[in-house]
PDB file of C-alpha atoms in Angstrom:
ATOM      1  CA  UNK A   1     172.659  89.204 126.927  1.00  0.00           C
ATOM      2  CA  UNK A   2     171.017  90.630 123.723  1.00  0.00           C
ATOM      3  CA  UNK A   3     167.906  92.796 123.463  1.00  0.00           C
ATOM      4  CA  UNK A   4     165.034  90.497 123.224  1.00  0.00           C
ATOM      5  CA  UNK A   5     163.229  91.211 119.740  1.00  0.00           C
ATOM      6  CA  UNK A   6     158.985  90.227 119.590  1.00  0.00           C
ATOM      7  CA  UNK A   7     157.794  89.181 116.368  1.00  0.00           C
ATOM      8  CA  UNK A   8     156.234  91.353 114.197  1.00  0.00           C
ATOM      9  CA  UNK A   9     152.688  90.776 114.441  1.00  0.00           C
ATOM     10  CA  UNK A  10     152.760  91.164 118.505  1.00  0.00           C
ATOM     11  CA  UNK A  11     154.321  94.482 117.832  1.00  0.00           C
ATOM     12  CA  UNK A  12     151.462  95.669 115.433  1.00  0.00           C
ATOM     13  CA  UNK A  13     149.480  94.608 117.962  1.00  0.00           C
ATOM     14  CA  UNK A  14     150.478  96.536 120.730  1.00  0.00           C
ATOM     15  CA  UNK A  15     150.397  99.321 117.946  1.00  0.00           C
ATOM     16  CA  UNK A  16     147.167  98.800 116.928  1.00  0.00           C
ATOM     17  CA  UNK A  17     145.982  99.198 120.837  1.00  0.00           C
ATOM     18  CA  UNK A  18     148.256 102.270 121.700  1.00  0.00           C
ATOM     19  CA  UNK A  19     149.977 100.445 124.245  1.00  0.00           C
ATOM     20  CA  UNK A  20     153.865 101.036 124.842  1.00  0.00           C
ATOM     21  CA  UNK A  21     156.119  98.092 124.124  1.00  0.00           C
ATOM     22  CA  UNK A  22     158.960  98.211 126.623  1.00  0.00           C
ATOM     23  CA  UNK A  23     162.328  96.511 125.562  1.00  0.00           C
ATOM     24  CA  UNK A  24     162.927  93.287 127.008  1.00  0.00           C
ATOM     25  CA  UNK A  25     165.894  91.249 127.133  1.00  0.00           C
ATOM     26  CA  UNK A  26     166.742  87.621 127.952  1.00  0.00           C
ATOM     27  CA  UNK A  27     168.431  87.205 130.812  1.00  0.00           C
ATOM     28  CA  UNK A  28     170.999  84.722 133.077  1.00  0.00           C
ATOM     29  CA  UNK A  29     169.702  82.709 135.445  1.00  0.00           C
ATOM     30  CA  UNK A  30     172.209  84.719 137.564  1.00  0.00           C
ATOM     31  CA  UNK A  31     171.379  88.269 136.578  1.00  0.00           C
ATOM     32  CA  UNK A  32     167.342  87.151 136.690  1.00  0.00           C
ATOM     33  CA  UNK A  33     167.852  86.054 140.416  1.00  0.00           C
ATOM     34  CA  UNK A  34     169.565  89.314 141.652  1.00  0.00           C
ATOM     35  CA  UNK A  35     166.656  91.309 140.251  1.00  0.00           C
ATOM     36  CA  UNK A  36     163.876  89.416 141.417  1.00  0.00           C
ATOM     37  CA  UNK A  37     165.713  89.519 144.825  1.00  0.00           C
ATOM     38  CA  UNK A  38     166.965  93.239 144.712  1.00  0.00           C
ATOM     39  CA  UNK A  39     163.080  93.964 143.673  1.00  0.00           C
ATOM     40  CA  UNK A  40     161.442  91.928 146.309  1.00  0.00           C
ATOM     41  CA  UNK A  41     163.367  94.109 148.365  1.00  0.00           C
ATOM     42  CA  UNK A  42     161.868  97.392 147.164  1.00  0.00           C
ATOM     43  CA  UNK A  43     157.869  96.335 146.319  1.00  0.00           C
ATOM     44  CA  UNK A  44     156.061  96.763 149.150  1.00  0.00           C
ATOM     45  CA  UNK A  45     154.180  93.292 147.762  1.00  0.00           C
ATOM     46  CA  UNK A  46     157.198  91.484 147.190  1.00  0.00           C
ATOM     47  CA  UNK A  47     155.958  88.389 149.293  1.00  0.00           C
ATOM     48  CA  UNK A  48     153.683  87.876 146.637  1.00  0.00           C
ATOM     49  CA  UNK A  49     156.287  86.707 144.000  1.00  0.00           C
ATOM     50  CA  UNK A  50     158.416  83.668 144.406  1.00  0.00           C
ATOM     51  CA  UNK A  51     161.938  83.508 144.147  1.00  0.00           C
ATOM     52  CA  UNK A  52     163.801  80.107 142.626  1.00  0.00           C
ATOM     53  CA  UNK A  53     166.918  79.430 142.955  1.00  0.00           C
ATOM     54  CA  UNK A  54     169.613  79.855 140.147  1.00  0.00           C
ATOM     55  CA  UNK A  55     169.533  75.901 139.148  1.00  0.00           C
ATOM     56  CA  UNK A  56     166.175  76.247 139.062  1.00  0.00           C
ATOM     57  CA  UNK A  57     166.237  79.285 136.693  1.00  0.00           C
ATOM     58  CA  UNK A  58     169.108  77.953 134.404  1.00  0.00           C
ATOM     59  CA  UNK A  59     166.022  75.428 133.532  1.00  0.00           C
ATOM     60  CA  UNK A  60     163.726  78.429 132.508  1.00  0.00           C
ATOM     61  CA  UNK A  61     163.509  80.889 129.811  1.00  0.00           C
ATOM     62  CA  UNK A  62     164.046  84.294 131.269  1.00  0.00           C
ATOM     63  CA  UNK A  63     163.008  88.032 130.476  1.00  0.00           C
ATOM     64  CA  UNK A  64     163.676  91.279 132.207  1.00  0.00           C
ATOM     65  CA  UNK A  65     163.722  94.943 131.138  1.00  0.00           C
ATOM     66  CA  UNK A  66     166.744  96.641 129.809  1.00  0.00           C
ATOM     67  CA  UNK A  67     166.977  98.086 133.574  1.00  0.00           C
ATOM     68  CA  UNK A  68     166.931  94.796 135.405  1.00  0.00           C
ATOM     69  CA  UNK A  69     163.709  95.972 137.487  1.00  0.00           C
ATOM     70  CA  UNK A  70     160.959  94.283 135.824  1.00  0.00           C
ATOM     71  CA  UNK A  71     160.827  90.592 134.380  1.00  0.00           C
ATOM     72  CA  UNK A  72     159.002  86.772 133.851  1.00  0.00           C
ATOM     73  CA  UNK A  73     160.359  83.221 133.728  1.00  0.00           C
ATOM     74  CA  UNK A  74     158.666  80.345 132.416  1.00  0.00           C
ATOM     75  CA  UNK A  75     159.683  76.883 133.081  1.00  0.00           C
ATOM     76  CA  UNK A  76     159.946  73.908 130.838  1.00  0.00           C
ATOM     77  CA  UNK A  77     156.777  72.965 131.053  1.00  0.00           C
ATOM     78  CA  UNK A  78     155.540  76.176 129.937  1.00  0.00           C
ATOM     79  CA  UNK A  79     154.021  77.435 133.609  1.00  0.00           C
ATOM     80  CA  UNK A  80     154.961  81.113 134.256  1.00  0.00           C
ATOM     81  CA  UNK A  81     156.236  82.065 137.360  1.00  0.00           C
ATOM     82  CA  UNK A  82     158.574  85.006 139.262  1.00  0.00           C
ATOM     83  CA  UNK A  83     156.803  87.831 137.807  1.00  0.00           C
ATOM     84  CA  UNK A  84     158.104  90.471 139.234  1.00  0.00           C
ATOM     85  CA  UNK A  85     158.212  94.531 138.944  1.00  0.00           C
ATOM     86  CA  UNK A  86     160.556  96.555 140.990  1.00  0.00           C
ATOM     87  CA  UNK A  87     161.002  99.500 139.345  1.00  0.00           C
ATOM     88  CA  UNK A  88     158.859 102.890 138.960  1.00  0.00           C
ATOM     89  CA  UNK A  89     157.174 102.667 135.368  1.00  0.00           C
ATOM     90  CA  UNK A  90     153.745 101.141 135.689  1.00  0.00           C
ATOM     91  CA  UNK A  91     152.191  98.993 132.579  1.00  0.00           C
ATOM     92  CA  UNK A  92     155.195  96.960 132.044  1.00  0.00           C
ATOM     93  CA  UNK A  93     152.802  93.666 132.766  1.00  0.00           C
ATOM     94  CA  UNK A  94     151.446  94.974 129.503  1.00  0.00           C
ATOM     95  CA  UNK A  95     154.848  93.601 127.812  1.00  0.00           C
ATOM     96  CA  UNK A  96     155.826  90.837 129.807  1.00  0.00           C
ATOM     97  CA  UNK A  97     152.983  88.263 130.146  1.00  0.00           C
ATOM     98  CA  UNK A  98     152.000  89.184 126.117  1.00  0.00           C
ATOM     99  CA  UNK A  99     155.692  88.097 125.874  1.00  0.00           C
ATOM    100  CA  UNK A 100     155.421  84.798 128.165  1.00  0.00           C
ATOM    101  CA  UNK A 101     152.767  83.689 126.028  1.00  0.00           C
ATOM    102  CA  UNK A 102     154.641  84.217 122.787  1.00  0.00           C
ATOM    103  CA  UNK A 103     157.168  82.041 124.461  1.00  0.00           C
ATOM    104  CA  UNK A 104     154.517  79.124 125.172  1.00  0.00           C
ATOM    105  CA  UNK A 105     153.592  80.082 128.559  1.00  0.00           C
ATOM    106  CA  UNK A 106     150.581  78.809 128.836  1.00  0.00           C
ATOM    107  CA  UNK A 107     149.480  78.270 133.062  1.00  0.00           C
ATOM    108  CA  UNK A 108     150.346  79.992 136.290  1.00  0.00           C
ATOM    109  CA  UNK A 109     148.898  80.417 140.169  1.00  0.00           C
ATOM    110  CA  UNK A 110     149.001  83.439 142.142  1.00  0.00           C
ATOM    111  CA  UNK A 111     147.525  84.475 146.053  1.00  0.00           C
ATOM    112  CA  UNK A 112     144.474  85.283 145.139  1.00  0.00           C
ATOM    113  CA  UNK A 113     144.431  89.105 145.674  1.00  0.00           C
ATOM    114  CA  UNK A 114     142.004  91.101 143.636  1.00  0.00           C
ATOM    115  CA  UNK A 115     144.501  93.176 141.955  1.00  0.00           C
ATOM    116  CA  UNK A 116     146.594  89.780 140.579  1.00  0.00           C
ATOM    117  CA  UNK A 117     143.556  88.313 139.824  1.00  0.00           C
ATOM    118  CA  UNK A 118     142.006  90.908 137.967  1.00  0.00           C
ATOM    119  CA  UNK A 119     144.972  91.155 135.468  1.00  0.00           C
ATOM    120  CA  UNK A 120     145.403  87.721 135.053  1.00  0.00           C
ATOM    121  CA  UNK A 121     141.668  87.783 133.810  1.00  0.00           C
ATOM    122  CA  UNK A 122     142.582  90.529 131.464  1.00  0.00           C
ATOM    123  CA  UNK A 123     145.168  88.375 129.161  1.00  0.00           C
ATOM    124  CA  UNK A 124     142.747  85.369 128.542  1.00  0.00           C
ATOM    125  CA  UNK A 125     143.841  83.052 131.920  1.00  0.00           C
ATOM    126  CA  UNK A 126     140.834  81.178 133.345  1.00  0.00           C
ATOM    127  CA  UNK A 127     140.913  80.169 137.015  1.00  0.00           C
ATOM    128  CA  UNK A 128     140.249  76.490 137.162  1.00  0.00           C
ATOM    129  CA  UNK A 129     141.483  75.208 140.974  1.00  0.00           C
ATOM    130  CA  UNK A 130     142.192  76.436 144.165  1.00  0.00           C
ATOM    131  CA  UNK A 131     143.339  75.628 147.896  1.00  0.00           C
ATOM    132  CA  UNK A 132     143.321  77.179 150.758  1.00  0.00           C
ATOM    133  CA  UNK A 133     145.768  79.640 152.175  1.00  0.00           C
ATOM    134  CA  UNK A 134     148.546  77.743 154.631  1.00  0.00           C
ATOM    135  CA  UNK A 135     150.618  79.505 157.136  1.00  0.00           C
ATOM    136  CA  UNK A 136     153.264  77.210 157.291  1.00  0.00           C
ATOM    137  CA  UNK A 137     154.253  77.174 153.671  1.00  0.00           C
ATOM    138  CA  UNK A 138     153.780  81.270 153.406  1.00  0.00           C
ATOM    139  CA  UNK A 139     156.118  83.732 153.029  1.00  0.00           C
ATOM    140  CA  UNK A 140     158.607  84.567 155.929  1.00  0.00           C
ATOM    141  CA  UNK A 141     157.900  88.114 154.627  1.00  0.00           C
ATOM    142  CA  UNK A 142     154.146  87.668 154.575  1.00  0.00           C
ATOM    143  CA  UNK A 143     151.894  90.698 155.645  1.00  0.00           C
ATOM    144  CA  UNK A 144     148.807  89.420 157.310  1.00  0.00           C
ATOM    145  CA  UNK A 145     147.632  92.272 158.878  1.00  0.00           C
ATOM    146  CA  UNK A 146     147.348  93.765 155.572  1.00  0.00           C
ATOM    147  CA  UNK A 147     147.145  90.700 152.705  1.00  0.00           C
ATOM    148  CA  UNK A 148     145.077  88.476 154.898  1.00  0.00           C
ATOM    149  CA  UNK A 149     145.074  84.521 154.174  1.00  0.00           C
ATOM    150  CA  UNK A 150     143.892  84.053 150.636  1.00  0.00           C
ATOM    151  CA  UNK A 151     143.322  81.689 148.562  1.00  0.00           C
ATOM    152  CA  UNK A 152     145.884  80.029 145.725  1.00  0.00           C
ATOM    153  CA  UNK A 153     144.052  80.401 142.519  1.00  0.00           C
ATOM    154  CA  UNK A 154     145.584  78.184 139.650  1.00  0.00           C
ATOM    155  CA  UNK A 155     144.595  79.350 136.204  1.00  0.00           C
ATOM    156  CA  UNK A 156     145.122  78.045 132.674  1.00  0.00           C
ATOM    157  CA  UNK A 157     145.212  80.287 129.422  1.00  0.00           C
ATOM    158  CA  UNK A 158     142.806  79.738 126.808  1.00  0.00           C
ATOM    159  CA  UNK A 159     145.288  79.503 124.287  1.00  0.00           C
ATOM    160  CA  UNK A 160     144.474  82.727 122.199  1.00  0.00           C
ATOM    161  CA  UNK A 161     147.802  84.007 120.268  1.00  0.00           C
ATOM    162  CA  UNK A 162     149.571  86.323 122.206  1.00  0.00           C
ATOM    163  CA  UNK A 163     148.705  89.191 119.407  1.00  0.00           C
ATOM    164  CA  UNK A 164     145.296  88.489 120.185  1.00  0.00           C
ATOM    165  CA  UNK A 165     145.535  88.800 124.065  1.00  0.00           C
ATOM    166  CA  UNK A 166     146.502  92.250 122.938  1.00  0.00           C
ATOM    167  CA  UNK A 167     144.221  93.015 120.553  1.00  0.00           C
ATOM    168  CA  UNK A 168     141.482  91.722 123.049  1.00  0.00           C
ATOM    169  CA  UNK A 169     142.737  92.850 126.303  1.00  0.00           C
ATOM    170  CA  UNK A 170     139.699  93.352 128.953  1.00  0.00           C
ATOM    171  CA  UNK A 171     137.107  91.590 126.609  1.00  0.00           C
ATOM    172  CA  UNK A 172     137.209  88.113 128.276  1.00  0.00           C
ATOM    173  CA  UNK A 173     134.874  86.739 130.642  1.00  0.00           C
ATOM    174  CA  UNK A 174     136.099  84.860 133.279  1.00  0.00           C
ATOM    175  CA  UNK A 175     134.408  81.474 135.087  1.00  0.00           C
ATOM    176  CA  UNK A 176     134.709  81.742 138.306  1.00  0.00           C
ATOM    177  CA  UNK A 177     132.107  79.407 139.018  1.00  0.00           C
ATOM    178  CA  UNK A 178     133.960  76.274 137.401  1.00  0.00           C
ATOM    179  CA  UNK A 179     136.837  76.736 140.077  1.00  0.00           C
ATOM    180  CA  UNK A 180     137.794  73.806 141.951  1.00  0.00           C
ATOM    181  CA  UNK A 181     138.217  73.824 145.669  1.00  0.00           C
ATOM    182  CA  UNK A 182     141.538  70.818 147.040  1.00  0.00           C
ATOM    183  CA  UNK A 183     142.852  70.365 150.300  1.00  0.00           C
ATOM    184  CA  UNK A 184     146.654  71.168 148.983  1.00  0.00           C
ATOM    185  CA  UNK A 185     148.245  73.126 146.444  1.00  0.00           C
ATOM    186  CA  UNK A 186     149.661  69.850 145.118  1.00  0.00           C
ATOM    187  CA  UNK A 187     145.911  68.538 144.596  1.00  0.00           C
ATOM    188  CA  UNK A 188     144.911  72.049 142.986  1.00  0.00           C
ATOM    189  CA  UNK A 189     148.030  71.949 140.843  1.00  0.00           C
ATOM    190  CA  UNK A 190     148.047  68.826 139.758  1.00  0.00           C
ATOM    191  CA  UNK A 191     143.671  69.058 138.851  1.00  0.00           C
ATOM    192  CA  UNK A 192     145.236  72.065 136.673  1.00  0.00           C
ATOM    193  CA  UNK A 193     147.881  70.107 134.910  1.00  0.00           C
ATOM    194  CA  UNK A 194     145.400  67.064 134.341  1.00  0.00           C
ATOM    195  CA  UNK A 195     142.867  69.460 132.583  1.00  0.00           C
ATOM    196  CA  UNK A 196     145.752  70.922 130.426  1.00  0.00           C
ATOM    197  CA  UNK A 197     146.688  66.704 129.195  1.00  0.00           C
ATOM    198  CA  UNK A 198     142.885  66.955 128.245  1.00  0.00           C
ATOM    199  CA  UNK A 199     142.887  69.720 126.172  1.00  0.00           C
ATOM    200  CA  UNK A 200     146.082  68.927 124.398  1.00  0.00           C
ATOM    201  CA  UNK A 201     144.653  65.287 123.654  1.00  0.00           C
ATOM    202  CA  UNK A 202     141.412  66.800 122.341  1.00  0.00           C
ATOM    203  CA  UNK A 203     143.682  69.137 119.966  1.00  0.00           C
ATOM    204  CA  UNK A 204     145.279  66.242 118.703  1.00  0.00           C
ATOM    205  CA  UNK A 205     142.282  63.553 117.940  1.00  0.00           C
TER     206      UNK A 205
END
């Protein structure tokens, strides 16, 4: 596949902040699946990032770096998922969830580690719902000694352009206190999705 190209005012405004675009292209649901899976191999926190399978990705739009070791999906409706980095050079988050949003990526969930958490918070995604963790849906690869049990955080964006996620990267302030606590992830999902039909049905009255 072709070299991705971003649209003009994203790439002014990843000039304007000094931060380094990194060329992304769109990918196969094929290629995308043997470089989440060869990179889940080689991060040490590769439990943390769920691989579909290839029918599922032929459904999504998919990114990864010109190397194959970094890259997103987002699924039809528009909830980003297997973001995943297996490769050396650090900041390429910087690119790819910018990039999601462009493409209308707009929700997402994550274990609730304060790293993830703390860079979701820094591209405009609010945390709205969450459940608890459950040891018989988790990872076969899961590290408790080290990653504990925590928590599935869902989050929702707050719909700034993605130019202006760049521009004001680290400014937002994040309500924690508003999060929702369900019995399931299907219950904490599904309270995120509902929230998302409300504010698309206030946009449009």
């Amino acid at each position: 596949m072709g070299d991705f190209t971003i649209t003009e005012e994203l790439r002014r405004a990843f000039e304007e902040k000094k931060i380094e675009y990194i060329p992304i292209r769109v990918a196969t649901p094929e290629e995308f699946y043997n470089a989440i899976e060869e990179a889940k191999k080689v991060n040490a926190h590769g439990a943390f990032v769920t691989k579909h399978s290839i029918d599922e990705y032929e459904e999504m739009k998919l990114f990864i770096t010109l190397d194959g070791c970094a890259g997103i999906a987002i699924t039809p409706d528009n909830n980003i998922v297997s973001i995943f980095n297996g490769g050396e050079k650090r900041g390429v988050l910087k690119t790819l969830l910018p990039l999601a949003i462009n493409q209308g990526g707009r929700k997402l969930d994550n274990f609730n580690s304060q790293k993830l958490s703390a860079m979701y918070e820094l591209y405009g995604f609010n945390p709205v719902s969450k459940t608890r963790f459950n040891c018989e849906f988790a990872p076969d690869d899961w590290n408790y000694e080290r990653d504990g049990e925590p928590d599935i955080v869902f989050w929702i964006h707050n719909g700034d352009s993605a130019e202006d996620v760049v521009l004001n990267f680290g400014r937002y302030e994040v309500p924690w206190d508003i999060v929702q606590s369900f019995s399931t992830y299907e219950e904490a999902e599904q309270y995120r999705d509902n929230l998302i039909e409300e504010i698309d049905k206030e946009e449009t009255e």
